[in-house]
Coordinates of C-alpha atoms and ligand atoms in Angstrom, one line a residue:
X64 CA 107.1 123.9 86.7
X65 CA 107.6 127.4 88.2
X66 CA 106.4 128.4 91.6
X67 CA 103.5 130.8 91.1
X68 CA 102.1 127.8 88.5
X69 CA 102.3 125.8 91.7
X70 CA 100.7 128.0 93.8
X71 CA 97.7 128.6 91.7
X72 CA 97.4 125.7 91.3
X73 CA 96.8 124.8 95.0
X74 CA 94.5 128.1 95.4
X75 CA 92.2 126.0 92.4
X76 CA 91.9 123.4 95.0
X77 CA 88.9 121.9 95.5
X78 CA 87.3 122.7 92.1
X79 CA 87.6 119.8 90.5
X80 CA 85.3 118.9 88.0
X81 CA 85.5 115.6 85.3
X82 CA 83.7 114.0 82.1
X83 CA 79.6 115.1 82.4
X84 CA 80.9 117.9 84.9
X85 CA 81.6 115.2 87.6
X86 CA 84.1 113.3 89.1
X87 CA 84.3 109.7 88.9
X88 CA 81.7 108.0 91.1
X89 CA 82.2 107.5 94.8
X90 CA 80.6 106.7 98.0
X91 CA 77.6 109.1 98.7
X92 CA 77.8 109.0 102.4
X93 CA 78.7 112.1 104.1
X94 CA 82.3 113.6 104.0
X95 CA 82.1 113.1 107.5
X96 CA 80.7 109.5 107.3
X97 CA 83.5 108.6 104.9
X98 CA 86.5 110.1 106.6
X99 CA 85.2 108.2 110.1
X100 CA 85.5 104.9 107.8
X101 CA 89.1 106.3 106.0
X102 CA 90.2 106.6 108.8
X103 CA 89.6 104.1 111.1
X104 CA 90.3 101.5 108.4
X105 CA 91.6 102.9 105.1
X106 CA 92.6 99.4 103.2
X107 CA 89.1 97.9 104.2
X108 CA 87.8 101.7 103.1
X109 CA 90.1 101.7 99.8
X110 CA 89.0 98.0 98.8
X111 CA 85.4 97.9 98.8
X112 CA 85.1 101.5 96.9
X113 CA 87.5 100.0 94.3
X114 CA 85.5 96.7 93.9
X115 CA 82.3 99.0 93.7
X116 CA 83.1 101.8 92.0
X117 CA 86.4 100.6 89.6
X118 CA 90.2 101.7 89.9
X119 CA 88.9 104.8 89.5
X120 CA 86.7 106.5 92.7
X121 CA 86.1 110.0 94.3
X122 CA 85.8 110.1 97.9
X123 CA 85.3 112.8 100.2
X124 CA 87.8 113.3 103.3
X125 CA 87.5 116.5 106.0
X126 CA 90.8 118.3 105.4
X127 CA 91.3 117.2 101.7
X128 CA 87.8 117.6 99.8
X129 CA 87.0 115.6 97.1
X130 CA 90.3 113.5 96.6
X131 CA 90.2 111.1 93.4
X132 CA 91.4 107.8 94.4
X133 CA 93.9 105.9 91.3
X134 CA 95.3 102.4 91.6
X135 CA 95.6 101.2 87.8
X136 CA 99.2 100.3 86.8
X137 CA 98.8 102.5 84.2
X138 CA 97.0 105.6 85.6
X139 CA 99.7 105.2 88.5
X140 CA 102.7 104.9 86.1
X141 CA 101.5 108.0 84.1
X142 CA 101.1 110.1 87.2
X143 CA 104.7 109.1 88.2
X144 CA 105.9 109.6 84.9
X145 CA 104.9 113.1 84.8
X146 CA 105.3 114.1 88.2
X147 CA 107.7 116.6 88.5
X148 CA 106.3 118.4 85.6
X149 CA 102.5 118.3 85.9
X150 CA 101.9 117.2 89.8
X151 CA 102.6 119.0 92.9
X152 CA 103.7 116.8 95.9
X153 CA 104.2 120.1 98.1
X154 CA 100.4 120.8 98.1
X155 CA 99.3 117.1 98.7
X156 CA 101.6 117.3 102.0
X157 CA 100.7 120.7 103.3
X158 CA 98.8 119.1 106.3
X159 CA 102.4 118.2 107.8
X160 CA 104.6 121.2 106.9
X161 CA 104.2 122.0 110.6
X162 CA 106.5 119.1 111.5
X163 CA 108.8 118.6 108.5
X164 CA 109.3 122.8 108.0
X165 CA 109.5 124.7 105.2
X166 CA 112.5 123.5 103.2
X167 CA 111.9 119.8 103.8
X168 CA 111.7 117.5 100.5
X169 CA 108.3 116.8 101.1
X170 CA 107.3 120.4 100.7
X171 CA 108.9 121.2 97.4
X172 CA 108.8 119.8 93.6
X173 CA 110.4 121.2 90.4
X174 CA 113.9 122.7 90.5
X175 CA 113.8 123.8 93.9
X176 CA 112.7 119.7 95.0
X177 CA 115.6 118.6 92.8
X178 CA 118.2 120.9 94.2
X179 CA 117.0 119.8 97.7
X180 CA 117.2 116.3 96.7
X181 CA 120.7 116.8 94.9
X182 CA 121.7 117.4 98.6
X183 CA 120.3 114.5 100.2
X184 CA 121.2 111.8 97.3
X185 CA 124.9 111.4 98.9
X186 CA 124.3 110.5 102.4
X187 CA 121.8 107.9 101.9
X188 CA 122.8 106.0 98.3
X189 CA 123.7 102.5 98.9
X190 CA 127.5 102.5 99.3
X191 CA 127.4 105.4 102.4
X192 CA 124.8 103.0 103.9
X193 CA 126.6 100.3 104.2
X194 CA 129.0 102.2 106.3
X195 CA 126.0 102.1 108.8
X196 CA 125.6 98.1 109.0
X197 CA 128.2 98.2 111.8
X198 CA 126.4 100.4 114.0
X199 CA 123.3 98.3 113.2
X200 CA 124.2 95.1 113.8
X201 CA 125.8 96.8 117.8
X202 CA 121.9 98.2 117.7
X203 CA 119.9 95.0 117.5
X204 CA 121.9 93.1 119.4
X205 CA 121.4 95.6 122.2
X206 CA 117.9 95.7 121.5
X207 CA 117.9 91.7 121.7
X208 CA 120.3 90.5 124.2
X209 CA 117.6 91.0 127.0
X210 CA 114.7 88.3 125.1
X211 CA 114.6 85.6 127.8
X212 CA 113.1 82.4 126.5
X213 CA 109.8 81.7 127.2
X214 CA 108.9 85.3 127.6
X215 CA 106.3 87.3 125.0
X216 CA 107.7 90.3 122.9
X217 CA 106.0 93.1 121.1
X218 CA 108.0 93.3 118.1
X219 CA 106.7 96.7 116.8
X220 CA 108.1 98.2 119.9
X221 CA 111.6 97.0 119.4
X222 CA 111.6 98.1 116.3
X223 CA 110.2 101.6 117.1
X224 CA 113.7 101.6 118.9
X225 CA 116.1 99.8 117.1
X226 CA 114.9 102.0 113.9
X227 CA 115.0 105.4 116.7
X228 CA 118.3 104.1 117.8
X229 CA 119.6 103.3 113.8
X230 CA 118.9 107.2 112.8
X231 CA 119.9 109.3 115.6
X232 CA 123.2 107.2 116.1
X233 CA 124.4 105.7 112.5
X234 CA 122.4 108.1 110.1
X235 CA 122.3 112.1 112.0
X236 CA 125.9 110.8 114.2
X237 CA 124.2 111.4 117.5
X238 CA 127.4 110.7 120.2
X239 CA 126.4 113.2 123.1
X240 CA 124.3 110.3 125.8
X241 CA 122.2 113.2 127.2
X242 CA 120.7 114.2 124.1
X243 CA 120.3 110.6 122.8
X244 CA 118.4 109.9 126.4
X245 CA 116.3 112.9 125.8
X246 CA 115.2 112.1 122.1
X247 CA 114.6 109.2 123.0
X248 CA 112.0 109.9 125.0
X249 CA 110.8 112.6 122.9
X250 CA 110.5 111.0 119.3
X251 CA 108.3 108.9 119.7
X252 CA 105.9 111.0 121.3
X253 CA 106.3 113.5 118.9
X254 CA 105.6 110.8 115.7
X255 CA 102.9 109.8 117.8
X256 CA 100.5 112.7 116.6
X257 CA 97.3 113.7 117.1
X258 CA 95.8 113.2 113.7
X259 CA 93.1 115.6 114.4
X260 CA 95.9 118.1 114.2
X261 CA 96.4 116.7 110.5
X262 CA 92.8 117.1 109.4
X263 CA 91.5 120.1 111.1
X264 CA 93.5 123.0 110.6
X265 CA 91.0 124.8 112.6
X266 CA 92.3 123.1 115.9
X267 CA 95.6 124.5 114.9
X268 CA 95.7 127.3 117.3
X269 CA 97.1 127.5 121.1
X270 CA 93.9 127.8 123.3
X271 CA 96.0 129.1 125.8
X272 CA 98.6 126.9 126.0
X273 CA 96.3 123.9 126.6
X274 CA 94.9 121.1 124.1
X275 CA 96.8 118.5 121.3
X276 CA 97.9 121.4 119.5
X277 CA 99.8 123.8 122.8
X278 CA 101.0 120.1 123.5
X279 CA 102.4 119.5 120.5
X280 CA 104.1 122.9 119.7
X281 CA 106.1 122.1 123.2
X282 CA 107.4 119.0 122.3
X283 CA 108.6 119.8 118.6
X284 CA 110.3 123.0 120.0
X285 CA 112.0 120.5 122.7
X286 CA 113.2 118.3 119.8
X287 CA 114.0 121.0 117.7
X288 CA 116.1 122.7 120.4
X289 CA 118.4 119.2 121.0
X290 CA 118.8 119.4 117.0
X291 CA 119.9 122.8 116.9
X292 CA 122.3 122.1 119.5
X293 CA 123.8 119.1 117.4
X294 CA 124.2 121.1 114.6
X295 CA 125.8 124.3 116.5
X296 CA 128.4 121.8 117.7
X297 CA 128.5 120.1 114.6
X298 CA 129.1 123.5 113.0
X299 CA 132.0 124.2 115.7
X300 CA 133.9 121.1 115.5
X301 CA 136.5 120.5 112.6
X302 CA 137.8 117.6 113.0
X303 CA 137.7 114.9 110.3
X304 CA 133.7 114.6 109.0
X305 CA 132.3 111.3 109.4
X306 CA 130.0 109.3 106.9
X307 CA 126.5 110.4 108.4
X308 CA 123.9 112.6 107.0
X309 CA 124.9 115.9 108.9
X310 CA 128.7 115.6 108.5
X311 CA 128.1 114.6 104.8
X312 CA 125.7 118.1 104.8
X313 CA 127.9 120.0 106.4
X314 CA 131.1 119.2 104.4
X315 CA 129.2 120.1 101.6
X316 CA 129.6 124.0 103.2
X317 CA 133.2 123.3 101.8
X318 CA 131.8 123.9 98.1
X319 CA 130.4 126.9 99.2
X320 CA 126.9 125.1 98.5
X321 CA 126.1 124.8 102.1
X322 CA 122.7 124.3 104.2
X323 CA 121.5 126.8 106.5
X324 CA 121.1 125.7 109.8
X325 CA 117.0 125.7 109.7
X326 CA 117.4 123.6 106.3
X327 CA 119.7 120.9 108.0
X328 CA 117.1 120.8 110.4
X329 CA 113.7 120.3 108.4
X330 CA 116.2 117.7 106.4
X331 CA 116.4 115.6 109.7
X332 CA 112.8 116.4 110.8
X333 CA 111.7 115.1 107.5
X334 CA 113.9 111.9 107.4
X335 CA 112.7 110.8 111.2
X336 CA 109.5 111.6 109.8
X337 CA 108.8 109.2 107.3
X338 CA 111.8 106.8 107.7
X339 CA 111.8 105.6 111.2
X340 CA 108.2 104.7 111.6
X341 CA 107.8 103.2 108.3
X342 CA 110.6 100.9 108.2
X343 CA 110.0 99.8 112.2
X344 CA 106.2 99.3 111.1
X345 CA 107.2 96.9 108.0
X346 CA 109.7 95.2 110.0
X347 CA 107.0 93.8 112.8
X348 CA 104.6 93.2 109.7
X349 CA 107.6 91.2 108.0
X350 CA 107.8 89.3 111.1
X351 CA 103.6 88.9 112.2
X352 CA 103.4 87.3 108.3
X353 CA 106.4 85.0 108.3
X354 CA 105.7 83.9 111.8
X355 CA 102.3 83.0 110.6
X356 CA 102.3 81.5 107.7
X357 CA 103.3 77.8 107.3
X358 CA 107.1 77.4 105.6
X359 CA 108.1 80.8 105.1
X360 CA 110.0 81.2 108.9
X361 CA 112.1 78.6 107.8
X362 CA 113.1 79.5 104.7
X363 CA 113.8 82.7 105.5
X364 CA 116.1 81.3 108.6
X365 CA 117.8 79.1 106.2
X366 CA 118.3 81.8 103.8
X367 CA 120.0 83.6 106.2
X368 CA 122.0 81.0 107.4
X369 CA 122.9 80.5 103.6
X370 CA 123.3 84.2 103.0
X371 CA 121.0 84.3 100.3
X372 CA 119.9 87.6 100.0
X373 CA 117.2 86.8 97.2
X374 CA 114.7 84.9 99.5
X375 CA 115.4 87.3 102.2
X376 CA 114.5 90.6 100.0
X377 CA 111.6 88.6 98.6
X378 CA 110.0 88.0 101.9
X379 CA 110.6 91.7 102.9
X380 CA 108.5 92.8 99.6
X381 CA 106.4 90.0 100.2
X382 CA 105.4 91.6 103.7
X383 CA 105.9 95.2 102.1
X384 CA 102.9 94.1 99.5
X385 CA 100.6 92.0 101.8
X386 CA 100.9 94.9 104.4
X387 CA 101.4 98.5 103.5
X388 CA 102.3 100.5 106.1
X389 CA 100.9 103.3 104.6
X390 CA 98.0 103.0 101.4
X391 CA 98.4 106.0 99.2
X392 CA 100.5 109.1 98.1
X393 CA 98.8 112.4 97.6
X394 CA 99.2 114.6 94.6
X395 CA 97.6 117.8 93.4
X396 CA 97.5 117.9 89.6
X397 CA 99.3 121.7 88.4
X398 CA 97.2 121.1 85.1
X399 CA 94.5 119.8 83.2
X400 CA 94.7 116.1 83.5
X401 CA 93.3 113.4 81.6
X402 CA 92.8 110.3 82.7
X403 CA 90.5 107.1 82.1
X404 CA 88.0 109.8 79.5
X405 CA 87.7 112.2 82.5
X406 CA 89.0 115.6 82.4
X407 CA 90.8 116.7 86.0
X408 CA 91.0 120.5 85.8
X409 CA 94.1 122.2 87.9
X410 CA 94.1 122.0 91.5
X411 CA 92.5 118.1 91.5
X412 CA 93.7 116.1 94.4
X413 CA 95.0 112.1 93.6
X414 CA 95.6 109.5 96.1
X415 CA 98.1 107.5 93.9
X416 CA 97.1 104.0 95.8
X417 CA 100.1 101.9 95.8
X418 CA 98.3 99.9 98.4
X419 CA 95.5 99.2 96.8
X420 CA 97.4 98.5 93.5
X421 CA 99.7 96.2 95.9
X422 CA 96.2 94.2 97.0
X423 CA 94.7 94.2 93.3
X424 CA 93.0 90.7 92.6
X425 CA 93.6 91.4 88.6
X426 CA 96.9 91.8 89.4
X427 CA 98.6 89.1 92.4
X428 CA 96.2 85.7 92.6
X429 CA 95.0 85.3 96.4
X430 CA 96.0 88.8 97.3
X431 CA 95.6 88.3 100.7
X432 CA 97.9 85.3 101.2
X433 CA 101.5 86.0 101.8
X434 CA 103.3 84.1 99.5
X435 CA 107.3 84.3 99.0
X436 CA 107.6 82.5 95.9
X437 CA 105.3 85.7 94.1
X438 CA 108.8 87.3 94.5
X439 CA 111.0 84.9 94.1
X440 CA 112.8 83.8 92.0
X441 CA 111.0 86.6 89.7
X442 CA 109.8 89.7 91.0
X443 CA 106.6 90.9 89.3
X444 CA 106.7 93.5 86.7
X445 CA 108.3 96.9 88.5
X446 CA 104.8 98.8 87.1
X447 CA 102.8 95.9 89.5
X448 CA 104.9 96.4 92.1
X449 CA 106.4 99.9 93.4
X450 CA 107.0 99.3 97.5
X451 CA 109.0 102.5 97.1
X452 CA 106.7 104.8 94.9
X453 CA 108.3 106.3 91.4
X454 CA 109.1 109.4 90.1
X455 CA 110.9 112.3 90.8
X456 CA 110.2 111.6 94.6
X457 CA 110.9 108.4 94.8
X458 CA 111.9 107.1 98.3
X459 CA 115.6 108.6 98.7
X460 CA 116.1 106.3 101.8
X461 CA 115.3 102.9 99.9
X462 CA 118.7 101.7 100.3
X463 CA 119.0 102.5 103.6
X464 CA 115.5 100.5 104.7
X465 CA 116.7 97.4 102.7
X466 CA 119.7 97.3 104.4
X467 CA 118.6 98.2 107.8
X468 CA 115.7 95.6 107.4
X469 CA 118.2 92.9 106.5
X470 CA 120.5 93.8 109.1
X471 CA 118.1 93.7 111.7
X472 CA 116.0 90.4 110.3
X473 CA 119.3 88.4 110.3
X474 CA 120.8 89.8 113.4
X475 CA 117.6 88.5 115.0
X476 CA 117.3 84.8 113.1
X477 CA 121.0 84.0 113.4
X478 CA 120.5 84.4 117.5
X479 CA 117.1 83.8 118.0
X480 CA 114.0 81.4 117.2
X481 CA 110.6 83.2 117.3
X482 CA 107.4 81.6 117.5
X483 CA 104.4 83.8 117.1
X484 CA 102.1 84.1 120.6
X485 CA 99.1 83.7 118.3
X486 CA 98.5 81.6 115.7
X487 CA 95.9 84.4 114.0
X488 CA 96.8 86.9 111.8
X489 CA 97.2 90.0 113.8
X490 CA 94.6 92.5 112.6
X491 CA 95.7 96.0 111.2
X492 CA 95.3 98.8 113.4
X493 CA 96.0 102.8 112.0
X494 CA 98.1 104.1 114.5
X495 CA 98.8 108.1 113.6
X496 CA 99.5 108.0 109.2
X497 CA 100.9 104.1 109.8
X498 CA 98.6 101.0 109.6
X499 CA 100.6 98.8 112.3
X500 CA 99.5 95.3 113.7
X501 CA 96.7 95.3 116.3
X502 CA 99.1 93.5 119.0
X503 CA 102.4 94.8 118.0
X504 CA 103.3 91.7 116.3
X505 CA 103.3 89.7 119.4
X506 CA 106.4 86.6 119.5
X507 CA 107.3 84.2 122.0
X508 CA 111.2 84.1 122.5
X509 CA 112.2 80.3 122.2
X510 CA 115.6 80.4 122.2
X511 CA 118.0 83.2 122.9
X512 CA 121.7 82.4 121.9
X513 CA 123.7 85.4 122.9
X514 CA 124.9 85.9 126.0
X515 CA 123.0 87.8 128.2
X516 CA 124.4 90.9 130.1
X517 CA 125.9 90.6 133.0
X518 CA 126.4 87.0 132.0
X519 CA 129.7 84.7 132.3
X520 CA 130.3 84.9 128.7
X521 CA 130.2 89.0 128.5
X522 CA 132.3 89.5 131.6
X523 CA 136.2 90.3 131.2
X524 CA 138.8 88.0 133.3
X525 CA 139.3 91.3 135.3
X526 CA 135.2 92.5 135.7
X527 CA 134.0 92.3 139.4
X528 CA 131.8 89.2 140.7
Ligands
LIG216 C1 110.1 100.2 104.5 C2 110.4 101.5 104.6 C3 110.0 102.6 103.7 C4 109.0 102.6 102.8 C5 107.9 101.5 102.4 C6 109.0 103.9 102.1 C7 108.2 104.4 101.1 C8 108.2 105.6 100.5 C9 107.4 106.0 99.4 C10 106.3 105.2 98.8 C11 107.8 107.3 99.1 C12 107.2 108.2 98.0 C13 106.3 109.3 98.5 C14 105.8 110.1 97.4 O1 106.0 109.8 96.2 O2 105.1 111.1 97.7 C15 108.8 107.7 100.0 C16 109.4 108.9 100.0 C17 110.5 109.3 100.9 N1 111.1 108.5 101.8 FE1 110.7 106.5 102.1 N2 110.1 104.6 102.7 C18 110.7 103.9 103.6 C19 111.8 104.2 104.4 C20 112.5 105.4 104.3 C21 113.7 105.6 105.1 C22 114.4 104.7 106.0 C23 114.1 106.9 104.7 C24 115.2 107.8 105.2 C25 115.8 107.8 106.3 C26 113.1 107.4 103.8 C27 113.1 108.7 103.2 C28 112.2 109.2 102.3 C29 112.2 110.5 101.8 C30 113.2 111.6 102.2 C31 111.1 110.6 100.9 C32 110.7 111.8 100.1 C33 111.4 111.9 98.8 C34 111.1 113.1 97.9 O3 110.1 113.7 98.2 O4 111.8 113.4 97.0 N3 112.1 106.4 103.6 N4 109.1 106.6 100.9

């Protein structure tokens, strides 16, 4: 689909209108109303308007409109199906171009989206990855070494920098220490947005340098400055490219195909974006639901111990299913669209609900008990279960959160035993765009098997007593 197609499309936005000039039914609470209950708990939210009002709902969110909410197998795999041609992902993510740029993946679809994504495709399939699971395995044993037994760890934070640590160092090559100390400090902040600044474009303006969106300008232009300076020196040195994403990007500049220096930089904007969070976010949930639930820690430690991957990558989707990290993925239809007897005119907004398609009871018995046997030793159907969305923009770092997830879940069973602090289920908490657990997936270290630092067993025969 062509550009200017696109773009009316978006300027159709919001009038959509369906069968009997309406949309499907909805909640008839105030868009204000229902985008305080969206979004202080969107898979309580998403539930109760799909067992009242079918697959099918309309609901009314401040900075979206009238958004038609879809979490039928079928609906979702038609929507997929014909994405590239007939959706527009670029308009559904408009709210965040401020952060991930112009040229990032998330902000184009057709031609120019599969150029983009041509680039991208190399550094993260699966056999570049696993030229990462080195630097990994260094990273979590960093992060882990310091777990004393008997003391309480918020798993969600060590993740937040194991995952940090994982892209700047293994997937952008990160070597220089100062700029590694200073993104460090600043990443996290930065993901840690005001969603206000999200849903009220109105606040979008800089007050005289004070207020969440003054603040937030400052910090992306400090983060943006350290990337520019890795990719100017990137840029400058020739020597032999390694295997991460910017050398692989910028050796492509040797088939005179290159990236500018403001593309490289909404690439890596884009892929700290959605990919650190996430996969830190389903890696505490992973943990809060094996921890709690009677059985699975122990298969999955055995698994490990075994090297059987299948139980492992069951348990991951199991925890992927049970507890989405995020619920939905927004599209803007470029067309007319039919769906379920309605009639979507040009310009209607979807959430495509894998979440709620994830937590259907027609679809997974008991959907709220995790359960590693639903994934193994079958997975369900691929249209019942799509942790990494479909379609043209499918998740291009799937490999790369499979492996790192493994990586990190083994590194930390083959060392460590865990037992949760609580034995309740840790409630879910949104936390910016992520649903993360209330406590941070809380664990009690039991048993720490590598050595310490500083300990006998890490010092040299020449080190200093
Ligand atoms: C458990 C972790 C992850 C989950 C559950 C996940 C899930 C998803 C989903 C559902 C989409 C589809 C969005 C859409 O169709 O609009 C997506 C897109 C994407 N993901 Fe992931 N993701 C994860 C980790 C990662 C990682 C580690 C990276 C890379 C470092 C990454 C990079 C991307 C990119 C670049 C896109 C956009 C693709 C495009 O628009 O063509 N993701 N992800």
């Amino acid at each position: 689909m062509f550009a200017r197609d696109r773009r009316q499309a978006r300027q159709a936005r919001p009038a959509a209108r369906g069968r009997a000039g309406g949309l499907p039914p909805g909640p008839r609470l105030p868009a204000v109303v229902q985008t305080v209950l969206w979004a202080a708990a969107p898979t309580r939210f998403g539930r109760s308007c799909a067992e009242r009002y079918g697959p099918l709902f309309t609901a009314r969110i401040l900075g979206f409109g009238n958004v038609v909410y879809i979490c039928t197998p079928e609906g979702i795999r038609r929507i997929l199906r014909d994405d590239a041609d007939n959706f527009d992902a670029a308009a559904a993510n408009e709210s965040i171009k401020f952060v991930v740029g112009r040229h990032s993946l998330l902000m184009s679809d057709g031609h120019e989206h599969t150029a983009r994504r041509r680039v991208l495709i190399r550094p993260l399939h699966g056999g570049n990855v696993a030229e990462y699971v080195g630097l990994m395995e260094q990273i979590v044993e960093e992060e882990i070494r310091e777990w004393a037994p008997g003391s309480t760890v918020r798993l969600l934070d060590c993740f937040q920098r194991v995952t940090l640590e994982v892209m700047m160092r293994a997937v952008f090559g990160i070597t220089d220490s100062s700029r590694l100390e200073r993104l460090r400090v600043l990443v996290p902040r930065l993901l840690d947005i005001n969603p206000l600044i999200i849903l009220l474009p109105a606040i979008r303006r800089p007050f005289g340098g004070v207020g969440p969106w003054a603040r937030f300008q400052r910090l992306l232009a400090e983060v943006d400055e350290i990337i520019y300076a890795e990719i100017r020196d990137r840029r400058a040195s020739h020597g032999p490219g390694g295997k991460d994403v910017v050398s692989l990007l910028l050796a492509h500049d040797g088939d005179g195909d290159g990236v500018t220096d403001a593309e490289l930089r909404d690439h890596l904007v884009t892929l700290l974006t959605v990919g650190q969070e996430t996969t830190a976010t389903q890696l505490a949930w992973f943990f809060e639901r094996v921890t709690r639930t009677p059985g699975a820690l122990e298969r999955v430690v055995a698994a490990v111990r075994a090297g059987d991957w299948t139980v492992v990558d069951a348990a991951i989707h199991e925890a992927i299913r049970a507890r989405p990290t995020t619920m939905d993925i927004g599209r803007v239809a470029i067309g007319e669209w039919r769906e379920a007897g309605y009639v979507f005119p040009a310009g209607t907004m979807f959430a495509v609900s894998l979440g709620l398609l994830h937590l259907s009871p027609e679809l997974y018995e008991r959907p709220d008990a995790y359960s590693i046997d639903r994934f193994h030793p079958v997975e369900p159907s691929s249209a019942h279960f799509m942790p990494f969305g479909g379609g043209s923009h499918r998740c291009l770092g799937a490999s790369l959160a499979m492996v790192e997830m493994r990586t990190v879940i083994s590194g930390i069973l083959r060392h460590v035993r865990v037992e949760p602090r609580r034995r309740a289920a840790e409630r879910v908490r949104p936390k910016g765009p992520m649903l993360v657990p209330r406590r941070g997936a809380e664990v009690t270290i039991v048993e720490n098997r590598l050595p310490r630092q500083g300990s006998p067993a890490l010092r040299g025969p020449g080190d200093e007593r």
